């Protein structure tokens, strides 16, 4: 209740404690994407999160390997989670699988580079310990042969090759002495175990990347074709071993990528398909990557456009008996790196998106006779490296982060309650750089020229529920970097000089209600605008420019949102590389690659008063991995969230994200770990107790979370007194206050009601705590301090600094000569 009193008396007030974040809850039920997320927007009315970036898939966090139903194409969501890449998988012969790779955890239990999964999807207790990556597996009865880059198994020396008992996981005595870096392929054929990789010597005998062992004695055979690196696949048929890779010679004879050698002497056979390379293939996907023999048919997968002079795109079938290709030709649009055969079905996996004229993201089932695509699609969020059929199921493995879900090219809409992607259908032909939501409409800006196949030149509007394209279509002649929807106005910033055929340099305003370009024109002389924010009637923007409205402006400016008139705001940053701003009630947080603000050294992050342009006393102290160390930031609930590409903040480890108390400027204890390899953050958004981070990261707090992640961060969960989310109503028991709410410091507090004792104004003077606990005012003023019972404690004529740190602990009333009043805590 609002009351008027003759003098101000402050009731009992708790001394403020440091702002803390507690009970942070990662939204691990959210789906995630398989590429970077560069732009986000929240529709708070519908609990929707819109994402734009370089991804093409969104789905559940089911990484690296999963059991798939071959009929429905649906993954078994209870498949045991694997901690890192699965590079090899084979059937265990009884409906389950052996897997090998780079992992050290499966289903929450320690499994070092090899594991066994039962037919029901449970983890088998079999648990050998391999000290480095396993690249290939082959099963022979109760012996599992493994190859890779390891040097020990169960603590015993084993150089790149080992044999392990499938009964108890013990390493067997077989231990060939190998000189080289890896074994990449193992295959059992006839009475021999064949291996390929990168090696020059085995058991003291020269072997050029290919070798064979006696299946029964384990002894090295004289078979030695010698091939230059690299071999990726082997297949056997009758008296021939087929070799696939990226080599150019074998047995001293020219053979590109694919050859056949005799099983007895290792002589090179006449078989010479002469694959024609696919143009512009990534280096690590070149060559023949997969071979599988079934009956008289040899299936060949890789990255090629032709074999034997016939057009074949990345997948082909060769009749060994007839000595010719068969018409079978699914024609995937990218690399095939794994093949498995199950009855009348051929499974292909790799990095393709289309096969047989149908969308199949990275895995497909094909008719063995016709090559037609079978069954429903299974969408996978990354390349498939290995496939194995066991019993009635298929196991798909690789470096992907998700299996199942939905193909989504560059765009997605996530229901933040269910965590699932919606059917929202929008597709851009190039990068989307900014998203804004207003009244159920999603506005996007970027580099694109079409949306959903229709012309939209760098600016478009979409229905927020369906993703259908709306009529908004003014052509913009340069990149739109940032957009801001405010009421009936849509502000644009970027590198353009024309909007809808009318001159506008770097910034413009579109009237949504009339569908016309506003006459509003701040008159940026040249350069570009990168980021915008609005406070009241003032629009703030940053970018690369030196003049606005005929006035000097150092890459940061404030203009009237209605008139476009430049405001007398004395803030400038230099250089303006990757500068982004976030406007809140009390400050403007600017992040980017700049070094100087208003002529003073303030690298990467600065908090600026929105009224005066004066820099607040805050130093982020980042140690960056990139010159654009801080690329995003927001102020929310009394904290500054700063994201970018850094490892250190204020001398403490902070991987890509630092959270600071807005009053003290000090680091918060909590900060999610975005991983050591690529802790790069592009965007931060917040809604109530939910904060969302996006970027190019892959891991968050040790969990696979690609490109975006949400945390619930209720500040005051342990405080008694009902709803304790900051900003929600409460009653502090003080009759001199109104509009009581929980604060970011977990206090119930309200606005002081100013009486006739302070006739000048009820408007609070803008102020902030300094790191040392004193108070800094926005401007010079005469100040009087009162204690909690209304007694005058001190006065400071014409000052901006109030030495509250020197006072006894407790709450004080500050009154200025302007009649402005606010409460502070002394003795901090």
mmCIF file of N, CA and C in Angstrom, residues 21-30 416 637 670 672 689-693 700-701 703 705 709-715 717:
data_model
loop_
_atom_site.group_PDB
_atom_site.id
_atom_site.type_symbol
_atom_site.label_atom_id
_atom_site.label_comp_id
_atom_site.label_asym_id
_atom_site.label_seq_id
_atom_site.Cartn_x
_atom_site.Cartn_y
_atom_site.Cartn_z
ATOM 1 N N UNK A 21 23.727 -17.303 -7.478
ATOM 2 C CA UNK A 21 22.875 -18.119 -8.317
ATOM 3 C C UNK A 21 22.850 -19.509 -7.707
ATOM 4 N N UNK A 22 21.692 -20.047 -7.462
ATOM 5 C CA UNK A 22 21.616 -21.359 -6.854
ATOM 6 C C UNK A 22 20.651 -22.227 -7.628
ATOM 7 N N UNK A 23 20.837 -23.523 -7.475
ATOM 8 C CA UNK A 23 19.930 -24.501 -8.073
ATOM 9 C C UNK A 23 19.794 -24.314 -9.574
ATOM 10 N N UNK A 24 20.925 -24.090 -10.250
ATOM 11 C CA UNK A 24 20.874 -23.960 -11.702
ATOM 12 C C UNK A 24 20.504 -25.316 -12.310
ATOM 13 N N UNK A 25 19.522 -25.318 -13.171
ATOM 14 C CA UNK A 25 19.032 -26.570 -13.739
ATOM 15 C C UNK A 25 19.195 -26.526 -15.249
ATOM 16 N N UNK A 26 20.083 -27.362 -15.776
ATOM 17 C CA UNK A 26 20.264 -27.464 -17.217
ATOM 18 C C UNK A 26 19.038 -28.124 -17.818
ATOM 19 N N UNK A 27 18.531 -27.558 -18.891
ATOM 20 C CA UNK A 27 17.340 -28.091 -19.559
ATOM 21 C C UNK A 27 17.749 -29.242 -20.478
ATOM 22 N N UNK A 28 18.078 -30.386 -19.840
ATOM 23 C CA UNK A 28 18.637 -31.488 -20.629
ATOM 24 C C UNK A 28 17.587 -32.245 -21.425
ATOM 25 N N UNK A 29 16.294 -31.866 -21.265
ATOM 26 C CA UNK A 29 15.276 -32.478 -22.113
ATOM 27 C C UNK A 29 15.143 -31.752 -23.449
ATOM 28 N N UNK A 30 15.802 -30.612 -23.582
ATOM 29 C CA UNK A 30 15.753 -29.890 -24.853
ATOM 30 C C UNK A 30 16.516 -30.644 -25.936
ATOM 31 N N UNK A 416 9.882 -24.524 -25.590
ATOM 32 C CA UNK A 416 10.743 -24.540 -24.422
ATOM 33 C C UNK A 416 10.170 -25.363 -23.273
ATOM 34 N N UNK A 637 18.463 -9.721 -14.091
ATOM 35 C CA UNK A 637 18.342 -10.014 -12.663
ATOM 36 C C UNK A 637 19.555 -9.547 -11.863
ATOM 37 N N UNK A 670 29.116 -19.212 -9.914
ATOM 38 C CA UNK A 670 28.641 -20.174 -10.909
ATOM 39 C C UNK A 670 28.885 -19.665 -12.317
ATOM 40 N N UNK A 672 28.703 -21.919 -16.190
ATOM 41 C CA UNK A 672 28.798 -23.190 -16.912
ATOM 42 C C UNK A 672 30.112 -23.285 -17.678
ATOM 43 N N UNK A 689 13.349 -16.752 -15.106
ATOM 44 C CA UNK A 689 14.447 -17.498 -14.497
ATOM 45 C C UNK A 689 15.196 -18.366 -15.508
ATOM 46 N N UNK A 690 14.905 -18.179 -16.801
ATOM 47 C CA UNK A 690 15.551 -18.960 -17.850
ATOM 48 C C UNK A 690 16.563 -18.106 -18.598
ATOM 49 N N UNK A 691 17.808 -18.590 -18.682
ATOM 50 C CA UNK A 691 18.842 -17.941 -19.479
ATOM 51 C C UNK A 691 19.335 -18.940 -20.514
ATOM 52 N N UNK A 692 19.446 -18.486 -21.767
ATOM 53 C CA UNK A 692 19.804 -19.361 -22.883
ATOM 54 C C UNK A 692 21.072 -18.830 -23.528
ATOM 55 N N UNK A 693 22.011 -19.736 -23.786
ATOM 56 C CA UNK A 693 23.278 -19.394 -24.403
ATOM 57 C C UNK A 693 23.393 -20.128 -25.737
ATOM 58 N N UNK A 700 28.769 -28.743 -22.503
ATOM 59 C CA UNK A 700 28.420 -27.834 -21.409
ATOM 60 C C UNK A 700 28.424 -28.648 -20.121
ATOM 61 N N UNK A 701 29.290 -28.246 -19.205
ATOM 62 C CA UNK A 701 29.418 -28.962 -17.930
ATOM 63 C C UNK A 701 29.597 -30.460 -18.139
ATOM 64 N N UNK A 703 28.542 -32.334 -20.503
ATOM 65 C CA UNK A 703 27.482 -32.993 -21.263
ATOM 66 C C UNK A 703 27.482 -32.488 -22.694
ATOM 67 N N UNK A 705 26.121 -30.846 -25.509
ATOM 68 C CA UNK A 705 25.072 -29.880 -25.779
ATOM 69 C C UNK A 705 25.596 -28.969 -26.874
ATOM 70 N N UNK A 709 21.995 -23.924 -25.190
ATOM 71 C CA UNK A 709 21.648 -24.615 -23.955
ATOM 72 C C UNK A 709 20.885 -23.648 -23.055
ATOM 73 N N UNK A 710 19.915 -24.159 -22.321
ATOM 74 C CA UNK A 710 19.146 -23.334 -21.398
ATOM 75 C C UNK A 710 19.371 -23.758 -19.962
ATOM 76 N N UNK A 711 19.404 -22.779 -19.060
ATOM 77 C CA UNK A 711 19.508 -23.039 -17.625
ATOM 78 C C UNK A 711 18.377 -22.303 -16.905
ATOM 79 N N UNK A 712 17.723 -22.987 -15.996
ATOM 80 C CA UNK A 712 16.838 -22.332 -15.050
ATOM 81 C C UNK A 712 17.688 -21.909 -13.855
ATOM 82 N N UNK A 713 17.603 -20.624 -13.483
ATOM 83 C CA UNK A 713 18.470 -20.136 -12.417
ATOM 84 C C UNK A 713 17.664 -19.373 -11.362
ATOM 85 N N UNK A 714 16.760 -20.047 -10.646
ATOM 86 C CA UNK A 714 16.042 -19.365 -9.570
ATOM 87 C C UNK A 714 17.015 -18.910 -8.498
ATOM 88 N N UNK A 715 17.058 -17.620 -8.237
ATOM 89 C CA UNK A 715 18.039 -17.059 -7.311
ATOM 90 C C UNK A 715 17.777 -17.426 -5.862
ATOM 91 N N UNK A 717 15.786 -19.829 -4.239
ATOM 92 C CA UNK A 717 15.022 -21.052 -4.032
ATOM 93 C C UNK A 717 15.021 -21.490 -2.573
#
